[in-house]
Structures are given as structure tokens and as C-alpha cells.
Coordinates of C-alpha atoms and ligand atoms in Angstrom, one line a residue:
M1417 CA -37.6 -55.2 -65.6
H1418 CA -36.6 -54.6 -62.1
A1419 CA -39.3 -52.0 -61.6
M1420 CA -41.9 -54.5 -62.9
F1421 CA -40.7 -57.2 -60.6
M1422 CA -40.9 -54.9 -57.7
R1423 CA -44.5 -54.0 -58.6
T1424 CA -45.5 -57.6 -58.9
L1425 CA -44.0 -58.3 -55.7
A1426 CA -45.8 -55.5 -54.1
I1427 CA -49.1 -56.7 -55.4
A1428 CA -48.4 -60.2 -54.2
L1429 CA -47.7 -58.8 -50.7
V1430 CA -50.9 -56.7 -50.7
L1431 CA -52.9 -59.8 -51.8
L1432 CA -51.1 -61.9 -49.1
S1433 CA -51.8 -59.3 -46.4
G1434 CA -55.4 -59.3 -47.6
L1435 CA -55.5 -63.0 -47.1
T1436 CA -54.0 -62.9 -43.5
A1437 CA -56.6 -60.2 -42.8
C1438 CA -59.3 -62.5 -44.0
T1439 CA -58.2 -65.2 -41.6
R1440 CA -59.5 -62.9 -38.8
G1441 CA -63.2 -62.8 -38.1
G1442 CA -63.7 -66.4 -36.9
D1443 CA -63.1 -67.7 -33.4
A1444 CA -60.8 -65.0 -31.9
L1445 CA -58.6 -67.4 -30.1
D1446 CA -58.1 -69.6 -33.3
D1447 CA -57.4 -66.4 -35.2
I1448 CA -54.7 -65.4 -32.9
L1449 CA -53.1 -68.7 -33.1
S1450 CA -53.2 -69.1 -36.9
S1451 CA -52.1 -65.5 -37.5
G1452 CA -49.3 -65.8 -34.9
E1453 CA -50.3 -62.5 -33.3
L1454 CA -51.9 -61.2 -30.3
R1455 CA -53.0 -57.6 -30.9
V1456 CA -53.3 -55.6 -27.7
A1457 CA -54.3 -51.9 -27.3
T1458 CA -52.8 -50.0 -24.4
R1459 CA -51.8 -46.5 -23.3
N1460 CA -48.5 -45.1 -22.5
S1461 CA -48.2 -44.6 -18.7
P1462 CA -45.8 -45.7 -15.9
T1463 CA -48.4 -48.2 -14.7
T1464 CA -49.3 -49.8 -18.1
Y1465 CA -46.7 -49.5 -20.8
F1466 CA -43.6 -47.5 -21.4
T1467 CA -40.1 -47.9 -22.8
G1468 CA -37.7 -48.5 -20.0
R1469 CA -34.0 -48.8 -20.2
E1470 CA -34.2 -52.4 -21.3
G1471 CA -37.0 -51.9 -23.8
P1472 CA -40.8 -52.0 -23.4
T1473 CA -42.2 -52.7 -19.9
G1474 CA -45.0 -51.8 -17.6
F1475 CA -47.6 -53.9 -15.8
E1476 CA -50.0 -54.3 -18.5
Y1477 CA -47.3 -54.9 -21.1
S1478 CA -45.7 -57.6 -18.9
L1479 CA -49.1 -59.4 -18.5
A1480 CA -49.9 -59.3 -22.2
E1481 CA -46.3 -60.5 -23.0
L1482 CA -46.8 -63.5 -20.7
L1483 CA -50.0 -64.3 -22.4
A1484 CA -48.5 -64.1 -25.9
E1485 CA -45.6 -66.2 -24.8
E1486 CA -48.0 -68.8 -23.4
L1487 CA -49.9 -68.8 -26.7
G1488 CA -46.7 -69.1 -28.6
V1489 CA -47.6 -65.9 -30.7
E1490 CA -46.1 -62.5 -31.2
L1491 CA -47.3 -59.6 -29.1
K1492 CA -48.4 -56.6 -31.2
V1493 CA -48.9 -53.4 -29.1
K1494 CA -51.0 -50.5 -30.3
T1495 CA -50.7 -47.4 -28.2
A1496 CA -53.8 -45.2 -27.9
F1497 CA -53.4 -41.5 -27.2
S1498 CA -56.9 -41.3 -25.7
L1499 CA -59.4 -43.7 -24.0
N1500 CA -61.9 -43.1 -26.8
E1501 CA -59.3 -44.2 -29.3
L1502 CA -58.5 -47.3 -27.2
F1503 CA -62.2 -48.4 -27.3
E1504 CA -62.4 -47.4 -30.9
L1505 CA -59.7 -49.9 -31.7
L1506 CA -61.7 -52.7 -30.1
R1507 CA -64.9 -51.6 -31.8
R1508 CA -63.2 -51.5 -35.2
G1509 CA -61.7 -55.0 -34.5
D1510 CA -58.1 -53.6 -34.9
V1511 CA -57.1 -55.3 -31.6
D1512 CA -58.0 -58.5 -29.8
L1513 CA -57.8 -57.0 -26.3
A1514 CA -57.5 -53.7 -24.5
A1515 CA -55.2 -53.9 -21.5
A1516 CA -54.7 -50.4 -20.1
G1517 CA -55.4 -50.1 -16.5
L1518 CA -59.1 -49.9 -17.3
T1519 CA -61.7 -49.9 -14.6
L1520 CA -64.8 -52.0 -15.0
T1521 CA -67.9 -49.6 -15.3
D1522 CA -71.6 -50.0 -16.0
E1523 CA -71.4 -48.1 -19.3
R1524 CA -68.4 -50.1 -20.5
A1525 CA -69.9 -53.4 -19.4
M1526 CA -72.9 -52.7 -21.6
Q1527 CA -70.8 -52.3 -24.6
F1528 CA -67.8 -54.6 -24.3
P1529 CA -67.1 -58.2 -23.1
Y1530 CA -64.7 -58.1 -20.2
T1531 CA -62.6 -60.5 -18.2
I1532 CA -62.5 -61.3 -14.5
P1533 CA -60.5 -58.6 -12.5
Y1534 CA -56.7 -58.9 -12.2
L1535 CA -56.2 -55.9 -9.9
Q1536 CA -58.1 -53.7 -7.6
L1537 CA -57.5 -49.9 -7.3
E1538 CA -58.9 -47.0 -5.5
P1539 CA -59.4 -43.8 -7.4
Q1540 CA -58.5 -40.6 -5.5
V1541 CA -59.0 -36.8 -5.6
V1542 CA -55.6 -35.1 -5.7
Y1543 CA -54.6 -31.5 -5.2
V1544 CA -51.6 -29.2 -4.7
A1545 CA -50.4 -29.0 -1.1
G1546 CA -50.8 -25.6 0.3
N1547 CA -54.2 -25.1 -1.3
H1548 CA -57.6 -26.1 0.4
R1549 CA -57.6 -29.7 0.9
P1550 CA -60.6 -31.4 -0.6
R1551 CA -62.1 -34.0 1.8
N1552 CA -65.4 -35.0 0.2
I1553 CA -67.6 -34.7 -2.9
D1554 CA -69.0 -31.3 -1.7
D1555 CA -65.4 -30.0 -1.9
L1556 CA -65.3 -30.6 -5.7
L1557 CA -68.1 -27.9 -6.3
G1558 CA -66.9 -24.7 -7.7
R1559 CA -63.3 -26.0 -8.2
Q1560 CA -61.6 -26.7 -11.5
V1561 CA -61.7 -30.6 -11.6
V1562 CA -60.0 -32.5 -14.4
V1563 CA -60.1 -36.1 -15.5
L1564 CA -59.2 -38.2 -18.5
A1565 CA -61.8 -37.9 -21.2
D1566 CA -64.0 -41.0 -21.4
S1567 CA -62.5 -42.3 -18.1
S1568 CA -64.2 -44.2 -15.4
H1569 CA -63.9 -41.1 -13.3
A1570 CA -65.8 -39.1 -16.0
E1571 CA -68.5 -41.7 -15.9
F1572 CA -68.5 -41.5 -12.1
L1573 CA -68.8 -37.6 -12.1
R1574 CA -71.6 -37.8 -14.7
G1575 CA -73.5 -40.2 -12.3
L1576 CA -73.2 -37.8 -9.4
Q1577 CA -74.3 -35.0 -11.6
Q1578 CA -77.5 -36.7 -12.6
T1579 CA -78.4 -38.0 -9.2
S1580 CA -77.3 -35.7 -6.4
Y1581 CA -75.0 -33.0 -7.7
P1582 CA -76.5 -31.2 -10.6
Q1583 CA -74.1 -28.2 -10.2
L1584 CA -70.9 -30.4 -10.4
E1585 CA -68.7 -29.3 -13.1
W1586 CA -65.4 -30.7 -14.5
Q1587 CA -63.2 -30.8 -17.5
E1588 CA -62.3 -33.9 -19.5
I1589 CA -58.8 -33.9 -21.0
D1590 CA -58.4 -35.8 -24.2
T1591 CA -55.3 -37.8 -23.4
A1592 CA -54.7 -41.3 -22.1
D1593 CA -51.7 -40.1 -20.0
T1594 CA -52.6 -39.2 -16.4
M1595 CA -49.2 -37.4 -16.2
V1596 CA -50.9 -34.6 -18.2
L1597 CA -53.4 -34.1 -15.4
L1598 CA -50.7 -33.8 -12.8
E1599 CA -48.8 -31.4 -15.0
M1600 CA -52.0 -29.2 -15.1
L1601 CA -52.1 -29.3 -11.3
D1602 CA -48.5 -28.3 -11.1
T1603 CA -48.8 -25.4 -13.4
G1604 CA -52.0 -24.1 -11.8
E1605 CA -54.2 -24.9 -14.9
A1606 CA -56.4 -27.0 -12.8
E1607 CA -57.0 -27.4 -9.0
L1608 CA -58.2 -31.0 -8.5
A1609 CA -57.8 -34.2 -10.5
I1610 CA -59.3 -37.7 -10.1
I1611 CA -56.8 -40.5 -10.8
D1612 CA -56.2 -44.1 -10.0
S1613 CA -54.2 -44.8 -6.9
N1614 CA -51.4 -46.7 -8.6
E1615 CA -51.0 -44.1 -11.4
F1616 CA -50.8 -41.4 -8.8
D1617 CA -48.3 -43.3 -6.6
A1618 CA -46.0 -43.9 -9.6
Q1619 CA -46.0 -40.4 -10.8
Q1620 CA -46.2 -38.5 -7.5
S1621 CA -42.4 -38.6 -7.3
L1622 CA -42.2 -36.3 -10.2
Y1623 CA -44.9 -33.9 -8.9
S1624 CA -44.1 -33.9 -5.2
R1625 CA -46.3 -30.9 -4.5
V1626 CA -49.4 -33.0 -5.5
K1627 CA -51.2 -34.8 -2.6
T1628 CA -54.1 -37.1 -2.0
G1629 CA -57.3 -35.1 -0.8
F1630 CA -59.4 -38.1 -0.3
K1631 CA -60.1 -41.6 -1.6
L1632 CA -63.2 -42.0 -3.7
G1633 CA -64.8 -44.8 -1.8
V1634 CA -64.3 -48.4 -2.7
E1635 CA -61.6 -50.4 -4.6
Q1636 CA -62.4 -50.8 -8.2
D1637 CA -61.8 -53.7 -10.5
M1638 CA -59.4 -53.5 -13.3
V1639 CA -60.3 -55.7 -16.3
W1640 CA -59.3 -56.4 -19.8
Y1641 CA -61.9 -55.5 -22.5
L1642 CA -62.6 -57.5 -25.6
Q1643 CA -64.1 -56.7 -29.0
P1644 CA -67.8 -56.2 -29.1
G1645 CA -69.9 -58.6 -31.3
A1646 CA -67.0 -60.9 -32.1
D1647 CA -66.7 -64.6 -31.6
N1648 CA -64.4 -64.3 -28.7
A1649 CA -66.0 -66.4 -25.8
S1650 CA -63.0 -68.9 -26.0
L1651 CA -60.5 -66.1 -25.9
Q1652 CA -62.2 -64.6 -22.9
A1653 CA -62.2 -68.0 -21.1
Y1654 CA -58.6 -68.4 -21.9
V1655 CA -57.6 -65.1 -20.4
E1656 CA -59.7 -65.6 -17.3
D1657 CA -58.0 -69.0 -16.8
F1658 CA -54.7 -67.3 -17.3
F1659 CA -55.5 -64.6 -14.8
A1660 CA -56.6 -67.2 -12.2
R1661 CA -53.5 -69.2 -12.7
L1662 CA -51.3 -66.1 -12.3
R1663 CA -53.0 -65.3 -9.2
A1664 CA -52.8 -68.8 -7.8
D1665 CA -49.0 -69.3 -8.5
G1666 CA -48.1 -65.8 -7.2
T1667 CA -47.1 -64.2 -10.5
L1668 CA -49.7 -61.6 -10.3
E1669 CA -48.5 -60.5 -6.9
R1670 CA -45.0 -60.6 -8.1
L1671 CA -45.6 -58.4 -11.1
Q1672 CA -47.5 -55.9 -9.0
E1673 CA -44.5 -55.8 -6.6
L1674 CA -42.1 -55.4 -9.4
Q1675 CA -44.1 -52.6 -11.1
F1676 CA -45.7 -50.7 -8.3
G1677 CA -43.8 -51.9 -5.1
H1678 CA -41.3 -49.2 -4.9
T1679 CA -43.8 -46.5 -5.0
T1680 CA -45.9 -46.9 -2.0
G1681 CA -45.4 -45.5 1.5
F1682 CA -43.0 -42.9 0.5
S1683 CA -43.1 -39.4 2.1
R1684 CA -43.9 -36.5 0.0
I1685 CA -41.3 -34.4 1.8
S1686 CA -38.5 -36.8 0.9
S1687 CA -39.6 -37.0 -2.8
H1688 CA -39.6 -33.2 -2.9
T1689 CA -36.1 -33.0 -1.4
F1690 CA -35.0 -35.7 -3.9
N1691 CA -36.4 -33.7 -6.7
L1692 CA -34.6 -30.6 -5.7
N1693 CA -31.3 -32.3 -5.3
M1694 CA -31.7 -34.1 -8.6
R1695 CA -32.0 -30.8 -10.3
N1696 CA -29.4 -28.9 -8.3
T1697 CA -26.7 -31.3 -7.1
L1698 CA -26.9 -34.4 -9.3
P1699 CA -25.7 -32.6 -12.6
R1700 CA -22.3 -32.0 -11.0
Y1701 CA -21.6 -35.7 -10.5
K1702 CA -23.8 -37.2 -13.1
E1703 CA -20.9 -37.8 -15.6
L1704 CA -18.7 -39.3 -12.9
I1705 CA -21.5 -41.7 -11.7
K1706 CA -22.2 -42.8 -15.3
Q1707 CA -18.4 -43.4 -15.9
V1708 CA -18.1 -45.6 -12.8
A1709 CA -21.5 -47.4 -13.5
E1710 CA -20.1 -48.2 -17.0
E1711 CA -16.8 -49.5 -15.6
Y1712 CA -18.6 -51.8 -13.3
Q1713 CA -21.6 -52.6 -15.6
L1714 CA -24.1 -51.2 -13.3
D1715 CA -27.2 -49.2 -14.0
W1716 CA -26.2 -45.6 -13.6
Q1717 CA -29.5 -44.7 -12.0
L1718 CA -29.0 -47.5 -9.4
L1719 CA -25.6 -46.2 -8.5
A1720 CA -26.8 -42.6 -8.3
A1721 CA -29.7 -43.7 -6.1
I1722 CA -27.4 -45.5 -3.7
A1723 CA -25.1 -42.5 -3.5
Y1724 CA -28.0 -40.2 -2.8
Q1725 CA -29.3 -42.6 -0.1
E1726 CA -25.8 -42.7 1.4
S1727 CA -24.7 -39.0 1.3
H1728 CA -27.2 -36.9 -0.7
W1729 CA -24.5 -36.8 -3.2
D1730 CA -22.2 -35.0 -0.8
P1731 CA -18.5 -36.2 -1.4
L1732 CA -17.5 -34.8 2.0
A1733 CA -20.3 -36.4 4.1
T1734 CA -19.1 -37.8 7.3
S1735 CA -21.1 -39.6 10.0
P1736 CA -20.5 -39.7 13.7
T1737 CA -19.6 -43.5 13.4
G1738 CA -16.8 -42.5 11.0
V1739 CA -18.3 -43.7 7.7
R1740 CA -17.3 -41.2 5.0
G1741 CA -17.7 -40.0 1.5
M1742 CA -20.2 -40.1 -1.3
M1743 CA -20.7 -43.8 -0.7
M1744 CA -20.2 -43.7 3.1
L1745 CA -17.6 -46.5 3.3
T1746 CA -16.1 -47.5 6.7
Q1747 CA -12.4 -47.4 7.1
P1748 CA -11.9 -51.2 7.1
T1749 CA -14.1 -51.6 3.9
A1750 CA -12.2 -48.8 2.2
K1751 CA -9.0 -50.5 3.0
E1752 CA -10.2 -53.9 1.8
L1753 CA -11.2 -52.3 -1.5
G1754 CA -7.9 -50.5 -1.8
I1755 CA -9.3 -47.0 -1.4
K1756 CA -6.9 -44.3 -0.2
N1757 CA -9.1 -41.2 -0.1
R1758 CA -12.7 -41.8 0.8
L1759 CA -13.5 -38.2 0.3
D1760 CA -12.5 -38.4 -3.3
P1761 CA -15.9 -38.9 -5.2
L1762 CA -14.4 -41.0 -7.9
Q1763 CA -12.7 -43.3 -5.5
S1764 CA -15.6 -43.4 -3.3
L1765 CA -18.1 -44.3 -6.1
R1766 CA -15.7 -47.0 -7.4
G1767 CA -15.3 -48.6 -3.9
G1768 CA -19.1 -48.6 -3.5
A1769 CA -19.7 -50.0 -6.9
R1770 CA -17.0 -52.8 -6.3
Y1771 CA -18.4 -53.5 -2.9
L1772 CA -22.0 -54.0 -4.1
K1773 CA -20.9 -56.2 -7.1
N1774 CA -18.9 -58.3 -4.6
L1775 CA -22.0 -58.7 -2.3
R1776 CA -24.2 -59.5 -5.3
R1777 CA -21.8 -62.3 -6.4
R1778 CA -21.6 -63.8 -3.1
L1779 CA -25.3 -64.2 -2.6
P1780 CA -26.7 -67.7 -3.0
K1781 CA -27.3 -68.8 -6.5
G1782 CA -31.1 -69.3 -6.1
I1783 CA -31.7 -65.6 -5.8
R1784 CA -32.6 -64.2 -9.2
E1785 CA -32.6 -60.7 -10.6
P1786 CA -34.1 -58.3 -9.9
D1787 CA -34.5 -59.6 -6.3
R1788 CA -30.6 -60.3 -6.4
T1789 CA -29.9 -56.6 -6.6
W1790 CA -32.3 -55.8 -3.7
F1791 CA -30.7 -58.5 -1.6
A1792 CA -27.3 -57.1 -2.4
L1793 CA -28.4 -53.7 -1.4
A1794 CA -29.8 -55.0 1.9
A1795 CA -26.4 -56.7 2.5
Y1796 CA -24.6 -53.3 1.7
N1797 CA -26.6 -51.8 4.5
I1798 CA -26.9 -54.6 7.1
G1799 CA -24.2 -57.1 6.1
L1800 CA -24.4 -60.6 4.5
G1801 CA -24.6 -62.4 8.0
H1802 CA -27.7 -60.6 9.2
L1803 CA -29.3 -61.0 5.7
E1804 CA -28.7 -64.7 5.9
D1805 CA -30.4 -64.7 9.3
A1806 CA -33.4 -62.9 7.9
R1807 CA -33.5 -65.5 5.1
V1808 CA -33.5 -68.4 7.6
L1809 CA -36.3 -66.8 9.6
T1810 CA -38.2 -66.4 6.3
Q1811 CA -37.8 -70.0 5.6
R1812 CA -38.8 -71.1 9.1
Q1813 CA -42.0 -69.2 8.7
G1814 CA -42.9 -70.8 5.4
G1815 CA -41.7 -67.9 3.2
D1816 CA -39.5 -68.1 0.1
P1817 CA -35.9 -67.1 1.2
N1818 CA -35.0 -66.1 -2.4
R1819 CA -37.8 -63.5 -2.8
W1820 CA -37.1 -60.1 -1.7
E1821 CA -40.7 -59.3 -0.8
H1822 CA -40.8 -62.4 1.7
V1823 CA -37.3 -61.5 3.2
R1824 CA -38.1 -57.8 3.5
E1825 CA -41.1 -58.6 5.7
R1826 CA -39.0 -60.6 8.1
L1827 CA -36.1 -58.2 8.3
P1828 CA -37.8 -56.2 11.3
L1829 CA -37.9 -59.5 13.2
L1830 CA -34.1 -59.1 13.7
Q1831 CA -34.9 -56.4 16.2
K1832 CA -37.2 -58.6 18.3
S1833 CA -35.5 -60.6 21.0
A1834 CA -37.9 -63.6 20.6
H1835 CA -36.6 -64.0 17.1
Y1836 CA -33.0 -62.6 17.0
K1837 CA -32.1 -64.9 20.0
N1838 CA -32.5 -67.9 17.6
T1839 CA -30.3 -66.5 14.9
R1840 CA -26.7 -66.8 14.2
Y1841 CA -25.7 -63.1 14.2
G1842 CA -28.3 -61.8 16.6
Y1843 CA -29.8 -58.3 16.8
A1844 CA -29.6 -56.1 13.8
R1845 CA -31.4 -53.0 12.6
G1846 CA -33.7 -54.8 10.1
V1847 CA -36.3 -52.0 9.7
E1848 CA -33.6 -49.7 8.6
A1849 CA -32.3 -52.2 6.0
A1850 CA -35.7 -52.7 4.5
T1851 CA -36.1 -49.0 4.3
Y1852 CA -32.8 -48.5 2.8
V1853 CA -33.7 -50.8 -0.1
R1854 CA -37.1 -49.2 -0.6
N1855 CA -35.7 -45.7 -0.6
I1856 CA -33.1 -46.6 -3.2
R1857 CA -35.7 -48.3 -5.4
H1858 CA -37.7 -45.1 -5.1
Y1859 CA -35.0 -42.9 -6.1
Q1860 CA -33.9 -45.1 -8.9
N1861 CA -37.5 -45.0 -10.1
I1862 CA -37.6 -41.3 -10.1
L1863 CA -34.4 -41.1 -12.0
N1864 CA -35.7 -43.5 -14.6
W1865 CA -38.9 -41.6 -14.8
Q1866 CA -37.2 -38.3 -15.3
D1867 CA -35.2 -39.9 -18.1
I1868 CA -38.3 -41.3 -19.7
A1869 CA -40.3 -38.1 -19.3
D1870 CA -37.5 -36.3 -21.0
N1871 CA -37.5 -38.6 -24.0
K1872 CA -41.2 -39.5 -24.1
P1873 CA -42.8 -39.9 -27.6
L1874 CA -45.3 -37.2 -28.3
P1875 CA -48.8 -38.0 -29.6
P1876 CA -49.2 -37.7 -33.4
I1877 CA -50.1 -34.2 -34.4
R1878 CA -53.9 -34.0 -35.1
I1879 CA -54.8 -33.1 -38.5
D1880 CA -57.1 -30.3 -37.1
D1881 CA -54.0 -28.4 -36.1
Y1882 CA -53.2 -27.9 -39.8
L1883 CA -56.5 -27.1 -41.2
P1884 CA -58.0 -23.7 -41.5
A1885 CA -60.7 -23.0 -38.9
M1886 CA -63.6 -23.3 -41.3
L1887 CA -62.6 -26.9 -42.2
Q1888 CA -61.8 -28.0 -38.7
G1889 CA -63.7 -31.1 -37.5
T1890 CA -64.2 -32.1 -41.2
K1891 CA -63.7 -35.9 -41.6
L1892 CA -60.6 -36.6 -43.9
S1893 CA -62.7 -38.8 -46.2
A1894 CA -65.0 -35.8 -46.9
L1895 CA -62.1 -33.7 -48.2
Ligands
LIG669 N1 -58.7 -46.5 -14.8 C1 -59.2 -45.3 -15.5 C2 -60.3 -45.8 -16.5 O1 -60.5 -46.9 -16.6 C3 -58.0 -44.8 -16.2 C4 -56.8 -44.3 -15.4 C5 -57.1 -43.0 -14.5 O2 -57.9 -42.2 -15.1 O3 -56.5 -42.8 -13.6 O4 -60.8 -44.9 -17.2

């Protein structure tokens, strides 16, 4: 009886799902609204979509999530493991949009409807430091060049080959993850790779030997692609209006800053030193840092990043000005925090964590996370008084004193007499404070990335890997 009931239920469910599937195929925007689902194809990469400590995140994911929220529907993400698969999902009508850091190219434009651009990026040719640096297209000849299969870069190389460089050769790697390309450079399997600037900036910290050889000309437009041959003009118009609004109200800039802001302008040497220390020194203190982070409900990667910026994880660090220990506390601060021995890493970490939390609590209410943490870090370095001065300067100049990127820009003014003479606390080393926060965010980012890279989902095993050689390439349906 029970089994029969279950079967009837299963059949009813199949019929029902058939019905919902049938509701697709009309006006795409109406279909999204009536089905309650926005289906987006993307790829797993630090600049598009990945699982962070607080769940799914990434630039494209955040944008798609905002759109779904606005439409009042649920976001369904499909991850493609190659660019071809991504476009295949669109062709088959399995998704409404592809949002994956995709460049607008001539070939794609002929096949798929696309939106107005929401981001501009410059592709670059990267190589391993110490090898011959490529400076122009001629330097690609005779070297092992890799790009993502079916990428805009592959299309670009094809164009060059057909017009002016018939002898140009390259290898297309069938993945949607640019980290694979950097890995190939790192292990010596390839010499040069072409990759978008933001992808490179985000991942360079993990492959600190890889450098930019040259930039490939102009900035290129990133767009979202839509299903070909579908009734999706109103969806396209809606997304374009959505992008225009996000640009006008500063959301786009803010998301960019949040997702990519910590990666730019960082020296390769310091990334490299950080990587070495992360492998050699951090393991000794990791558990201690995690313990204290938990006690104070802080992110352990944040606490670890501060400790690195302060002392390179050296519990005996001492500066000429008398700050000491892993968190480099001054004598008065340590006393205020009830710390007896600043050279004891546990005490030092606890002191630093408590100090940071105090500062964060004392900041004005209007400052929201994540900016609130950046402000607290700046205060850790420069003091609340000077930080407040920088906020006043920001407001005077028409900026928003509650936004980190606006205040960060004004911090250097605290070193210019024309500006600091009109502040309450006067001269302060504002450049240092801005750099301090930038470094910590960068280190935190590397630590997060290391964690994510260690726990990354692998692409599904291809059926070919299981089939005997003579059957490989056979379609499953033909078996
Ligand atoms: N933007 C590239 C494309 O549209 C993908 C990312 C990359 O290869 O760096 O194909």
C-alpha cells in the first residue's frame, strides 16, 4: 500500500515538474517570475563564483543574487566546468543567463544576445619570473602558450593567426578555471598564459612567481549572455536597466571594490614572502590564532593577517619605538588591556583581538560591515582621533565618511599641511594607515584562498576516463 502510494506520488511529481518545465518557453522574464527561479550559468573562479567562509560569493554571484532579489525569485546557479559547457547551457535553454566574467567578442555576438557591459578588463600575457619576459605578440612565437578553451583569448589568437601570424601556436585547456593555467606555468608545463587582469590579480597571490609580461591592448567589455532564439528581449532590457541603475547608484563600484579591491597594487615580492611564511611559520601558531579568534568571535584569517602585518608572526618582535610581540602592542595599550607579558603569543593575540573589537565597537553607528572592519583596522594603526579627522575631511570634500574607499583616499591628506592644519588632531601618517589596511585585506584574501583551494570541488569525472580506448568519444546515447 505504502509502496503504491509512493509510486503515485512520484508520478504526480514527475507530471508536476513536467508542467513547470512547460511554463518555460514564453517570454523569458514572465517565465522567471512565474516559475520563481532565475537560472544562471557561471564558472567557479575567485572573480566570478566560489564558496567563501560565509557561503557562496564572488562578483558575478553577487550581481545575479541582487537581480534575483529584485525580481523576488530564487537564484539557481549552474556551474560549468568549461566555457563550451557554459554556452551549451544557454543553447539548450537550461539557463536564462550566463554570468561568468565573459568578454564580448565578435563570434559570441553573432550567436548570443548580450547585455550592455558592466565591467571593463584588460587581458594580459603572464609568465614565470626569471624566464624571458614577453613584451609583444612576436614574443609569443615559439613558446608554449595556454588559454582557456573557447575563451575570448583563444578567439583573439585565432584572429591573429589568420591575419598576420600564421605560425602562431597555442594550446587550449578545457577548463573554466584560470587557476589551472597558472598552475601549468608554476609547474613548468607551459611558458605563457593569456588571462584577464582581474583573474590574474586575484590569483597571483597564490602563484607569486607569475608576472605580467604585457597587456594585450585595450580594455574589453564584460557582458552577460542570454539564450539564443528565445523570447528574451524584455529580460535583456530589464538586466540592462538593472546594470545602469547599479552603475548610477554606486553599487557596481562598491561590489568591484569588495570583490577585487584588495588585490591590486600589491608587490609580487611581498606576496612571495607571505606565501613562504604561510607555509613555514604559520602552522606553528595557527591553532593558537584560531583559538583566540573563536574566543573573540573574529575571523581567524583576519586575526592571522593582522598578526602577520604586525610581526610576521614573530612573538618576540620588537620595534625601536618599544612596541612588542606578535600583535605589536604598546606598553600603555597592553596595560590598559591587562596584559602582563607582551612576548607571550597567547596574551599578545588576545590583547590585539580585544583592542580591535573595542575599536570596532566605538566607531560611529552608520559605518556598516565590511567597511566597519577596515575602519577598525585603520584605527588600530593610526588611532580613532586621526581616523575621525580623515572622515571629516572626506565629508568636507563631498565623499561619504562611512565608506572605506572614500576615507582611504583622504587618509594621505593628513600628511599635507594645507589639510591637516584644519583638523582636530593634526598630522598623521595616513598613507601608512591606508597601506596597513590594504595589506591586511590582501593577506586575509590569500589565507582564504588557500583554504578554498585546498577544499575546492573537483570537476565531475568524465565518462571517457572510464571507457576503453576504442569507445572513447562515443556519445552515451549511442551505447
Ligand atoms: N573573459 C574570458 C572569456 O570571456 C574568460 C576569462 C579568462 O580567460 O581570463 O573567455
